mmCIF file of C-alpha atoms in Angstrom:
data_model
loop_
_atom_site.group_PDB
_atom_site.id
_atom_site.type_symbol
_atom_site.label_atom_id
_atom_site.label_comp_id
_atom_site.label_asym_id
_atom_site.label_seq_id
_atom_site.Cartn_x
_atom_site.Cartn_y
_atom_site.Cartn_z
ATOM 1 C CA MET I 19 13.525 -0.978 -38.926
ATOM 2 C CA LEU I 20 17.021 -2.061 -40.463
ATOM 3 C CA VAL I 21 16.772 -6.292 -42.154
ATOM 4 C CA LEU I 22 20.018 -7.698 -42.581
ATOM 5 C CA ALA I 23 19.774 -11.703 -43.855
ATOM 6 C CA ARG I 24 22.535 -13.684 -42.225
ATOM 7 C CA LYS I 25 23.870 -17.257 -42.505
ATOM 8 C CA VAL I 26 24.899 -19.215 -39.418
ATOM 9 C CA ASP I 27 28.646 -17.970 -37.872
ATOM 10 C CA GLU I 28 27.797 -15.068 -39.215
ATOM 11 C CA SER I 29 26.903 -11.455 -36.921
ATOM 12 C CA LEU I 30 26.359 -8.010 -36.916
ATOM 13 C CA MET I 31 27.705 -5.497 -34.733
ATOM 14 C CA ILE I 32 25.172 -2.622 -32.979
ATOM 15 C CA GLY I 33 27.513 -0.229 -32.434
ATOM 16 C CA ASP I 34 30.845 -0.609 -31.353
ATOM 17 C CA ASP I 35 30.926 -3.112 -28.456
ATOM 18 C CA VAL I 36 27.469 -5.438 -28.783
ATOM 19 C CA GLU I 37 28.086 -8.780 -31.275
ATOM 20 C CA VAL I 38 25.170 -10.661 -32.225
ATOM 21 C CA LYS I 39 25.766 -13.705 -33.372
ATOM 22 C CA ILE I 40 23.726 -16.377 -35.227
ATOM 23 C CA LEU I 41 24.718 -19.801 -33.601
ATOM 24 C CA SER I 42 22.189 -22.157 -35.275
ATOM 25 C CA ILE I 43 19.075 -22.363 -37.091
ATOM 26 C CA ASP I 44 15.916 -25.871 -36.182
ATOM 27 C CA GLY I 45 12.742 -24.657 -37.980
ATOM 28 C CA ASP I 46 11.711 -21.530 -36.326
ATOM 29 C CA THR I 47 13.718 -21.516 -33.224
ATOM 30 C CA VAL I 48 16.819 -19.337 -33.739
ATOM 31 C CA ARG I 49 19.960 -19.580 -31.221
ATOM 32 C CA ILE I 50 21.707 -16.231 -31.201
ATOM 33 C CA GLY I 51 24.715 -15.879 -28.835
ATOM 34 C CA VAL I 52 25.130 -11.274 -27.771
ATOM 35 C CA GLN I 53 28.408 -10.281 -26.918
ATOM 36 C CA ALA I 54 28.128 -7.406 -24.238
ATOM 37 C CA PRO I 55 29.955 -5.074 -22.074
ATOM 38 C CA ARG I 56 28.295 -6.230 -18.319
ATOM 39 C CA SER I 57 26.789 -2.875 -17.867
ATOM 40 C CA VAL I 58 24.573 -3.751 -21.112
ATOM 41 C CA VAL I 59 21.293 -5.583 -20.060
ATOM 42 C CA ILE I 60 19.857 -8.307 -22.715
ATOM 43 C CA LEU I 61 16.476 -9.389 -22.565
ATOM 44 C CA ARG I 62 13.952 -11.697 -24.218
ATOM 45 C CA GLY I 63 10.929 -8.707 -26.094
ATOM 46 C CA GLU I 64 8.150 -10.090 -24.489
ATOM 47 C CA LEU I 65 9.291 -9.830 -20.734
ATOM 48 C CA TYR I 66 8.363 -6.131 -20.624
ATOM 49 C CA ALA I 67 5.105 -6.665 -21.886
ATOM 50 C CA GLN I 68 4.210 -8.793 -19.474
ATOM 51 C CA VAL I 69 5.926 -6.226 -16.188
ATOM 52 C CA ALA I 70 4.167 -3.875 -17.723
ATOM 53 C CA GLU I 71 1.014 -5.913 -17.706
ATOM 54 C CA GLU I 72 1.743 -7.212 -14.147
ATOM 55 C CA ASN I 73 2.331 -3.531 -13.220
ATOM 56 C CA ARG I 74 -0.428 -2.150 -14.587
ATOM 57 C CA SER I 75 -2.500 -5.132 -12.772
ATOM 58 C CA ALA I 76 -0.509 -4.447 -9.483
ATOM 59 C CA THR I 77 -2.236 -0.244 -9.066
ATOM 60 C CA GLY I 78 -5.378 -1.691 -9.700
ATOM 61 C CA ALA I 79 -5.159 -2.396 -5.416
ATOM 62 C CA ALA I 80 -7.978 -1.235 -3.173
ATOM 63 C CA SER I 81 -6.706 -0.455 0.260
ATOM 64 C CA ASP I 82 -8.761 -2.014 1.807
ATOM 65 C CA ASP I 83 -7.390 -5.414 -0.094
ATOM 66 C CA VAL I 84 -4.045 -4.297 0.608
ATOM 67 C CA ASP I 85 -4.365 -3.589 4.438
ATOM 68 C CA ARG I 86 -6.220 -7.517 5.238
ATOM 69 C CA LEU I 87 -3.316 -8.367 3.235
ATOM 70 C CA SER I 88 -1.037 -6.765 5.728
ATOM 71 C CA SER I 89 -2.534 -7.890 8.440
ATOM 72 C CA MET I 90 -1.510 -11.860 7.292
ATOM 73 C CA LEU I 91 1.672 -11.018 6.934
ATOM 74 C CA MET Q 3 3.410 19.957 -0.809
ATOM 75 C CA LEU Q 4 -0.111 18.414 -0.805
ATOM 76 C CA VAL Q 5 0.085 15.639 -2.592
ATOM 77 C CA ARG Q 6 -3.400 14.055 -4.363
ATOM 78 C CA ASN Q 7 -3.682 10.418 -4.604
ATOM 79 C CA THR Q 8 -7.018 8.642 -4.214
ATOM 80 C CA ARG Q 9 -6.427 6.058 -1.350
ATOM 81 C CA PHE Q 10 -4.623 8.034 1.251
ATOM 82 C CA GLY Q 11 -5.730 11.475 1.514
ATOM 83 C CA ASP Q 12 -4.178 14.612 0.780
ATOM 84 C CA LEU Q 13 -0.098 13.724 1.928
ATOM 85 C CA ASP Q 14 1.554 16.890 2.844
ATOM 86 C CA VAL Q 15 5.587 16.273 2.141
ATOM 87 C CA SER Q 16 8.789 17.605 1.929
ATOM 88 C CA GLU Q 17 10.245 17.894 -0.954
ATOM 89 C CA GLU Q 18 13.146 15.608 0.186
ATOM 90 C CA GLN Q 19 10.281 12.868 0.692
ATOM 91 C CA ILE Q 20 10.454 12.624 -2.941
ATOM 92 C CA ILE Q 21 12.152 9.716 -4.825
ATOM 93 C CA THR Q 22 12.458 10.285 -8.643
ATOM 94 C CA PHE Q 23 12.680 7.344 -10.861
ATOM 95 C CA PRO Q 24 14.400 8.635 -13.580
ATOM 96 C CA LYS Q 25 13.319 5.809 -16.089
ATOM 97 C CA GLY Q 26 9.907 5.568 -14.647
ATOM 98 C CA MET Q 27 7.868 2.191 -13.788
ATOM 99 C CA ILE Q 28 7.739 -0.646 -16.388
ATOM 100 C CA GLY Q 29 4.783 0.180 -18.336
ATOM 101 C CA PHE Q 30 5.046 4.178 -16.319
ATOM 102 C CA GLU Q 31 7.779 5.775 -18.270
ATOM 103 C CA ARG Q 32 6.550 9.446 -17.527
ATOM 104 C CA VAL Q 33 5.533 9.285 -14.047
ATOM 105 C CA GLU Q 34 9.246 9.759 -12.270
ATOM 106 C CA ARG Q 35 8.178 11.161 -8.492
ATOM 107 C CA TYR Q 36 6.898 8.773 -6.243
ATOM 108 C CA VAL Q 37 6.431 9.060 -2.228
ATOM 109 C CA LEU Q 38 6.594 6.234 0.028
ATOM 110 C CA VAL Q 39 3.612 6.207 1.950
ATOM 111 C CA ASN Q 40 3.315 3.501 4.684
ATOM 112 C CA PRO Q 41 7.634 2.901 4.086
ATOM 113 C CA THR Q 42 7.976 0.856 7.918
ATOM 114 C CA ASP Q 43 5.166 -0.505 7.547
ATOM 115 C CA LYS Q 44 5.179 -4.650 6.216
ATOM 116 C CA ILE Q 45 2.981 -3.476 2.923
ATOM 117 C CA SER Q 46 3.672 0.484 1.532
ATOM 118 C CA TRP Q 47 2.653 2.337 -1.670
ATOM 119 C CA LEU Q 48 4.938 4.196 -4.016
ATOM 120 C CA GLN Q 49 2.572 7.204 -4.432
ATOM 121 C CA ALA Q 50 2.588 8.888 -7.693
ATOM 122 C CA VAL Q 51 3.306 12.573 -7.062
ATOM 123 C CA ASP Q 52 1.619 14.278 -10.357
ATOM 124 C CA ASP Q 53 -1.077 11.395 -11.174
ATOM 125 C CA ALA Q 54 -3.527 10.605 -7.952
ATOM 126 C CA SER Q 55 -5.213 7.253 -9.244
ATOM 127 C CA LEU Q 56 -1.286 5.786 -9.732
ATOM 128 C CA ALA Q 57 0.227 4.241 -7.154
ATOM 129 C CA PHE Q 58 2.232 0.743 -6.681
ATOM 130 C CA PRO Q 59 1.504 -2.195 -3.251
ATOM 131 C CA LEU Q 60 5.254 -2.707 -2.374
ATOM 132 C CA VAL Q 61 6.762 -5.302 -0.125
ATOM 133 C CA GLN Q 62 10.303 -5.890 1.129
ATOM 134 C CA ALA Q 63 11.632 -8.358 -0.517
ATOM 135 C CA PRO Q 64 13.090 -10.019 2.439
ATOM 136 C CA LEU Q 65 9.401 -10.368 3.877
ATOM 137 C CA VAL Q 66 7.822 -12.604 1.335
ATOM 138 C CA TYR Q 67 10.997 -14.487 -0.064
ATOM 139 C CA PRO Q 68 14.017 -15.550 1.523
ATOM 140 C CA GLY Q 69 17.384 -15.104 0.234
ATOM 141 C CA TYR Q 70 15.783 -13.035 -2.659
ATOM 142 C CA SER Q 71 19.189 -12.020 -4.715
ATOM 143 C CA LEU Q 72 19.492 -9.293 -7.470
ATOM 144 C CA TYR Q 73 21.752 -11.151 -9.347
ATOM 145 C CA VAL Q 74 22.861 -7.457 -11.117
ATOM 146 C CA GLU Q 75 26.604 -6.160 -12.096
ATOM 147 C CA ASN Q 76 26.717 -3.089 -10.593
ATOM 148 C CA GLU Q 77 26.548 -1.203 -13.450
ATOM 149 C CA LEU Q 78 22.925 -1.508 -13.942
ATOM 150 C CA LEU Q 79 22.506 0.479 -10.399
ATOM 151 C CA GLU Q 80 24.548 4.019 -11.960
ATOM 152 C CA PRO Q 81 20.565 5.370 -12.836
ATOM 153 C CA LEU Q 82 20.476 4.974 -8.699
ATOM 154 C CA GLY Q 83 23.707 7.459 -8.054
ATOM 155 C CA GLU Q 84 25.839 6.396 -5.399
ATOM 156 C CA VAL Q 85 24.723 3.558 -3.767
ATOM 157 C CA ASP Q 86 24.845 2.355 -0.189
ATOM 158 C CA GLU Q 87 23.314 -1.289 0.331
ATOM 159 C CA ALA Q 88 22.691 -0.033 4.056
ATOM 160 C CA MET Q 89 20.379 2.420 2.725
ATOM 161 C CA MET Q 90 19.607 0.421 -0.590
ATOM 162 C CA GLY Q 91 15.408 -1.264 -0.602
ATOM 163 C CA ILE Q 92 14.537 -3.177 -2.128
ATOM 164 C CA TYR Q 93 10.897 -4.240 -2.725
ATOM 165 C CA LEU Q 94 8.792 -6.474 -4.706
ATOM 166 C CA VAL Q 95 5.378 -5.229 -6.696
ATOM 167 C CA LEU Q 96 2.452 -6.646 -5.510
ATOM 168 C CA VAL Q 97 -1.027 -7.990 -7.264
ATOM 169 C CA VAL Q 98 -3.447 -7.957 -5.115
ATOM 170 C CA PRO Q 99 -6.898 -8.928 -6.242
ATOM 171 C CA GLY Q 100 -10.519 -9.178 -4.216
ATOM 172 C CA ASP Q 101 -9.145 -11.876 -2.711
ATOM 173 C CA PRO Q 102 -5.780 -10.886 -0.794
ATOM 174 C CA ARG Q 103 -4.664 -15.042 -0.372
ATOM 175 C CA ASN Q 104 -4.326 -15.072 -3.737
ATOM 176 C CA ALA Q 105 -1.526 -11.886 -3.937
ATOM 177 C CA THR Q 106 1.230 -12.200 -6.188
ATOM 178 C CA VAL Q 107 4.421 -9.929 -6.445
ATOM 179 C CA ASN Q 108 6.737 -10.158 -9.568
ATOM 180 C CA LEU Q 109 10.540 -11.386 -8.624
ATOM 181 C CA LYS Q 110 11.490 -10.811 -11.989
ATOM 182 C CA ALA Q 111 11.367 -7.273 -11.496
ATOM 183 C CA PRO Q 112 12.049 -5.882 -8.593
ATOM 184 C CA VAL Q 113 12.331 -2.093 -7.212
ATOM 185 C CA VAL Q 114 14.942 -0.856 -5.707
ATOM 186 C CA ILE Q 115 15.246 2.599 -4.209
ATOM 187 C CA SER Q 116 18.437 3.726 -2.032
ATOM 188 C CA LEU Q 117 17.127 6.431 0.112
ATOM 189 C CA LYS Q 118 20.267 7.584 0.186
ATOM 190 C CA SER Q 119 19.955 9.438 -2.907
ATOM 191 C CA ARG Q 120 16.185 9.436 -3.148
ATOM 192 C CA ARG Q 121 15.810 7.261 -6.233
ATOM 193 C CA GLY Q 122 14.707 4.282 -7.104
ATOM 194 C CA MET Q 123 14.045 2.059 -10.614
ATOM 195 C CA GLN Q 124 13.120 -0.956 -11.739
ATOM 196 C CA LEU Q 125 14.958 -3.990 -12.914
ATOM 197 C CA LEU Q 126 14.217 -7.058 -14.967
ATOM 198 C CA ILE Q 127 16.082 -9.820 -13.684
ATOM 199 C CA ASP Q 128 15.237 -12.857 -16.179
ATOM 200 C CA ARG Q 129 15.974 -15.807 -14.466
ATOM 201 C CA PRO Q 130 13.744 -18.992 -14.815
ATOM 202 C CA GLU Q 131 13.140 -19.888 -11.140
ATOM 203 C CA TYR Q 132 11.923 -15.839 -10.734
ATOM 204 C CA SER Q 133 7.682 -16.409 -11.574
ATOM 205 C CA VAL Q 134 6.160 -13.203 -12.353
ATOM 206 C CA ARG Q 135 2.911 -13.691 -10.429
ATOM 207 C CA HIS Q 136 4.885 -16.148 -7.135
ATOM 208 C CA ARG Q 137 2.167 -16.756 -5.146
ATOM 209 C CA ILE Q 138 2.901 -14.896 -1.362
ATOM 210 C CA MET Q 139 0.497 -18.032 0.514
ATOM 211 C CA PRO Q 140 0.313 -21.551 -0.353
ATOM 212 C CA ALA Q 141 -3.599 -21.982 -2.395
ATOM 213 C CA GLU Q 142 -5.289 -23.898 0.575
ATOM 214 C CA LYS Q 143 -5.742 -27.663 -0.374
ATOM 215 C CA GLY Q 144 -9.401 -28.559 -2.163
ATOM 216 C CA ALA Q 145 -10.365 -24.727 -2.750
#
């Protein structure tokens, strides 16, 4: 992993069209601005893990329970 | 071809019925080929072609969340190939526990399927009003 030290108002480039800028630092919270083309998805890293976990839970469904739910909709 | 699975009995499907997820489902990136079981029912199943026990129950988004919107740029739907909105299904992944009244859907990660290109993908939409565990039935009072 590449590690860089940056100060407030400094930025870094990822490729030639994604700019990540440090806006402010307050205790352990860093505000970051990202400028990127509209086709680039920007998400909090923990969202992937959360969704993968929900997907895993979804695959555990029993067809009987799903049939019962279907009849309630 | 025969799709073996642990829930519905062997399914005899034609190649044209297979839906390809080029990026897989989140957390299941290597599983790319699926079939949609019971596509016209309120709840359908996204059954993996190559993994008998892997299936995701899906519900059509408008059925459980009227006005549900994807809020995505068209560029993000490129993996679907040619997109015809009339032939695009928007589904939500259901988590169904032993008591189905407690079922939830994940509003942050809809599954979009283009019936025209037979391709699908799971999107990530990080909006504060979209819960990953949205109850589809109100909690019972006093229960």
